[in-house]
Tab-separated table of C-alpha atoms in Angstrom:
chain	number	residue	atom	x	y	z
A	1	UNK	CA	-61.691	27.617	-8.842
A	2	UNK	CA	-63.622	24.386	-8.475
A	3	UNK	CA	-61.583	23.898	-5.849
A	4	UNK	CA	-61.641	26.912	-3.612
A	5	UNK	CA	-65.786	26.495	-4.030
A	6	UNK	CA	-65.819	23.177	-2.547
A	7	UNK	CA	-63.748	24.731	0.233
A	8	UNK	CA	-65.493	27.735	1.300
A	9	UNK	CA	-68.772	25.352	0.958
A	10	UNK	CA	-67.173	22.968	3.154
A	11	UNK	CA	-65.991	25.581	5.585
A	12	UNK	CA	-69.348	27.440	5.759
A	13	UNK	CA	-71.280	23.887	6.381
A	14	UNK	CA	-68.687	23.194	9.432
A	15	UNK	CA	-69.071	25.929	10.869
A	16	UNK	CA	-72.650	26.663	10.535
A	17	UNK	CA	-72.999	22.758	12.108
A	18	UNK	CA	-70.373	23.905	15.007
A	19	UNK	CA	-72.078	27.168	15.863
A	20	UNK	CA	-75.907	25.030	15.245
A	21	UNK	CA	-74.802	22.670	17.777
A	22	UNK	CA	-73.505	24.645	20.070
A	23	UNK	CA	-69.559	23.636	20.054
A	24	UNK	CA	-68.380	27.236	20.176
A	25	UNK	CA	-70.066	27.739	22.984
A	26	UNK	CA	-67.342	27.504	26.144
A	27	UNK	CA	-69.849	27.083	28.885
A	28	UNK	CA	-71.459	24.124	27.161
A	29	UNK	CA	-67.920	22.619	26.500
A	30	UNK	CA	-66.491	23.316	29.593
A	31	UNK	CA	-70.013	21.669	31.170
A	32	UNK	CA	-69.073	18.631	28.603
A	33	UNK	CA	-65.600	17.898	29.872
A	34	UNK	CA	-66.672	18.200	33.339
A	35	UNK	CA	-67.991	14.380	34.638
A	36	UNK	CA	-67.492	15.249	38.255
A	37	UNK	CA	-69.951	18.272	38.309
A	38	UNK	CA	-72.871	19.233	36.219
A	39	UNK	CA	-71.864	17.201	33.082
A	40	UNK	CA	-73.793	18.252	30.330
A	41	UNK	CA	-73.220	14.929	28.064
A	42	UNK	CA	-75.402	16.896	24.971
A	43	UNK	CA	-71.991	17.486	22.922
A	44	UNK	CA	-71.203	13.774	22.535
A	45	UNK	CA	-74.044	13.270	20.380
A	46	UNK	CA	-72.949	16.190	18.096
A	47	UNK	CA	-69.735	14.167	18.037
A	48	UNK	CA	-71.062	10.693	17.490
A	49	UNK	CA	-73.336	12.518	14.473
A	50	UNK	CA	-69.991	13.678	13.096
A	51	UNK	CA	-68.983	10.161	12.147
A	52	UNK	CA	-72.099	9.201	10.659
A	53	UNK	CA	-71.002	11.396	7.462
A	54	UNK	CA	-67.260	10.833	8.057
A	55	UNK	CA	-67.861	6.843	8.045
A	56	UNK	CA	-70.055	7.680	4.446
A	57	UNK	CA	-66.576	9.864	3.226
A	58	UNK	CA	-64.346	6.931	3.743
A	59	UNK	CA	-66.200	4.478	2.087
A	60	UNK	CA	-66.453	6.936	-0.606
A	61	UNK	CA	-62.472	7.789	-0.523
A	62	UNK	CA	-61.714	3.975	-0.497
A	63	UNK	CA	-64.099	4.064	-4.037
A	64	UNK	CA	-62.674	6.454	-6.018
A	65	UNK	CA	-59.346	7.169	-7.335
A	66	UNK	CA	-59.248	10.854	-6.690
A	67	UNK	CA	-61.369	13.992	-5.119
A	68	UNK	CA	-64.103	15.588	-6.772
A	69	UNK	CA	-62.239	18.717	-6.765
A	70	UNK	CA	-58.590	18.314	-6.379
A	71	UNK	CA	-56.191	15.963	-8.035
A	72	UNK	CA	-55.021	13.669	-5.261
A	73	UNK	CA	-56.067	12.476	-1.959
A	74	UNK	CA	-54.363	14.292	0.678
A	75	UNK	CA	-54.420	11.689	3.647
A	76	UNK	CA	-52.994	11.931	6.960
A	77	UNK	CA	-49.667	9.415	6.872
A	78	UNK	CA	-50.088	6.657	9.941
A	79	UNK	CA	-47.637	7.060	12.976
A	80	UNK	CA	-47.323	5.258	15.950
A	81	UNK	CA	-48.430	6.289	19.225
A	82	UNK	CA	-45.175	7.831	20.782
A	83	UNK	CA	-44.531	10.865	23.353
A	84	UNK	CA	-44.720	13.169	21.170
A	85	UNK	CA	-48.185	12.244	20.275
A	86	UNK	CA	-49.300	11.920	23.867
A	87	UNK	CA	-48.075	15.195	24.899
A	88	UNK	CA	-49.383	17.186	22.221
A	89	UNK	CA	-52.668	15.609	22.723
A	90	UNK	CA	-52.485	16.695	26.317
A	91	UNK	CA	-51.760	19.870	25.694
A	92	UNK	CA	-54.518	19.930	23.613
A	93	UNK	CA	-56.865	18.643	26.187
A	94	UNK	CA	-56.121	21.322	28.749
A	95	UNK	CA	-56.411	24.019	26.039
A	96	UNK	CA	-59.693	22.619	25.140
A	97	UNK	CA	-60.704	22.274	28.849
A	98	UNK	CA	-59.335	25.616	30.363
A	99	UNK	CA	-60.427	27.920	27.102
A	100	UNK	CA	-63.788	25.744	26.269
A	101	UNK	CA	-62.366	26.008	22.459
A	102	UNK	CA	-60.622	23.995	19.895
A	103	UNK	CA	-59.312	25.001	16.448
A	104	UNK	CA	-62.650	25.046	14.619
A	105	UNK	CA	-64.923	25.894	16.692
A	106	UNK	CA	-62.845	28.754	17.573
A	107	UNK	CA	-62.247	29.919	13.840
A	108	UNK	CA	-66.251	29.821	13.936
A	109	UNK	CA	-66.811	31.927	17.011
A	110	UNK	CA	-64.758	34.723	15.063
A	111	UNK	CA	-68.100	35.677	13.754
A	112	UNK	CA	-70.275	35.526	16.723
A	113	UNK	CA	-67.820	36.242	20.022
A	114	UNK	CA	-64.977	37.698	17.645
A	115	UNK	CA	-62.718	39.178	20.749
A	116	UNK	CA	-62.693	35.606	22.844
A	117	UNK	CA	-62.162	33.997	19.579
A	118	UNK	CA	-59.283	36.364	18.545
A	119	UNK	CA	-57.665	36.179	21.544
A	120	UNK	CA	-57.876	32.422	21.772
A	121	UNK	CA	-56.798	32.324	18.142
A	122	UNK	CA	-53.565	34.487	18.581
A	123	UNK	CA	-52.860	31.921	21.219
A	124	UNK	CA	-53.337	29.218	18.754
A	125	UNK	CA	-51.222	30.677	16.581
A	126	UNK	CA	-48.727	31.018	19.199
A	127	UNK	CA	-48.467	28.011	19.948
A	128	UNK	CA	-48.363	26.810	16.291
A	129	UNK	CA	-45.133	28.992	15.922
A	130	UNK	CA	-43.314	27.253	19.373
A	131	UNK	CA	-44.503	24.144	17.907
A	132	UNK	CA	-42.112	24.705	14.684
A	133	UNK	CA	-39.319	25.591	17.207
A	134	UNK	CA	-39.439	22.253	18.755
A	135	UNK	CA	-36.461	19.721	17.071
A	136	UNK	CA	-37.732	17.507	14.186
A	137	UNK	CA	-38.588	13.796	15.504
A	138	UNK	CA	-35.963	11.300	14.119
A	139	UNK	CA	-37.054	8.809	11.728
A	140	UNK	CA	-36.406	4.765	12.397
A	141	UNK	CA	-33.744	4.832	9.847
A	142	UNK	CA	-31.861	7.494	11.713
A	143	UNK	CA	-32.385	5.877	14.752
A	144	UNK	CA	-30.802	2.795	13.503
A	145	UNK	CA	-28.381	4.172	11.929
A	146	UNK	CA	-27.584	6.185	15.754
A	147	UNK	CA	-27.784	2.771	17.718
A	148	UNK	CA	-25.181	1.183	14.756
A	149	UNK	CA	-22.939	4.191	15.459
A	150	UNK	CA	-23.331	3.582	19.153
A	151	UNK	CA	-22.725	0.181	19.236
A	152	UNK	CA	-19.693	0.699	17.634
């Protein structure tokens, strides 16, 4: 229960910030990505003020031995920079510059533009679902062991 508090408090503070500074707003996002016209530079503040309080949560997380509302840590695993990465981050890119939206800030427009956001969402979700078509990666130990099997 403690748990699914800290969420919806969490979720509710994001998105409030998000709709406050104006990142589920397309026009102001699309203006944003757009250096070569009538850049509107306003959002990279919002995202430089994000790291103030994400610089104060990892020193915390380095501090303690667990959350204040879970059991564990649940932190992203390291990977190296490979194609993969680079093309999903593209396609991310163009998403965010075509639709003006990205994941949150789209989840947080449900409540203000809800058909935009829908239909964006249902994309999202979309694409989430090819995603989990796509092969699994192969690890460095099966890649080994291919090359071994290759080289005879």
């Amino acid at each position: 229960m403690r748990q699914t508090i800290v969420s919806l408090a969490s979720g509710i503070l994001f998105g409030a910030g998000l709709a406050i500074s104006g990142m589920i707003d397309p026009a102001r996002v699309r203006a944003f990505l757009d250096v070569g016209g009538a850049w509107d530079p306003t959002l990279a503040f919002v995202m430089g003020g994000a790291l103030v309080p994400m610089a104060l949560a990892w020193a915390i997380v380095r501090r303690r031995s667990r959350p204040v509302a879970a059991a564990e840590f649940h932190l992203p695993a390291t990977t190296p920079v490979d194609a993969r990465l680079i093309a999903g981050a593209a396609l991310f890119g163009a998403g965010w510059g075509l639709a003006g939206l990205c994941p949150g800030p789209a989840i947080a427009a449900l409540a203000i533009r809800p058909v935009p956001a829908a239909v964006f969402c249902l994309g999202m979700a979309a694409g989430f679902g090819l995603f989990r078509l796509l092969p699994e990666p192969r690890t460095r130990q099966e890649e080994t062991r291919h090359d071994l099997q290759a080289a005879g």
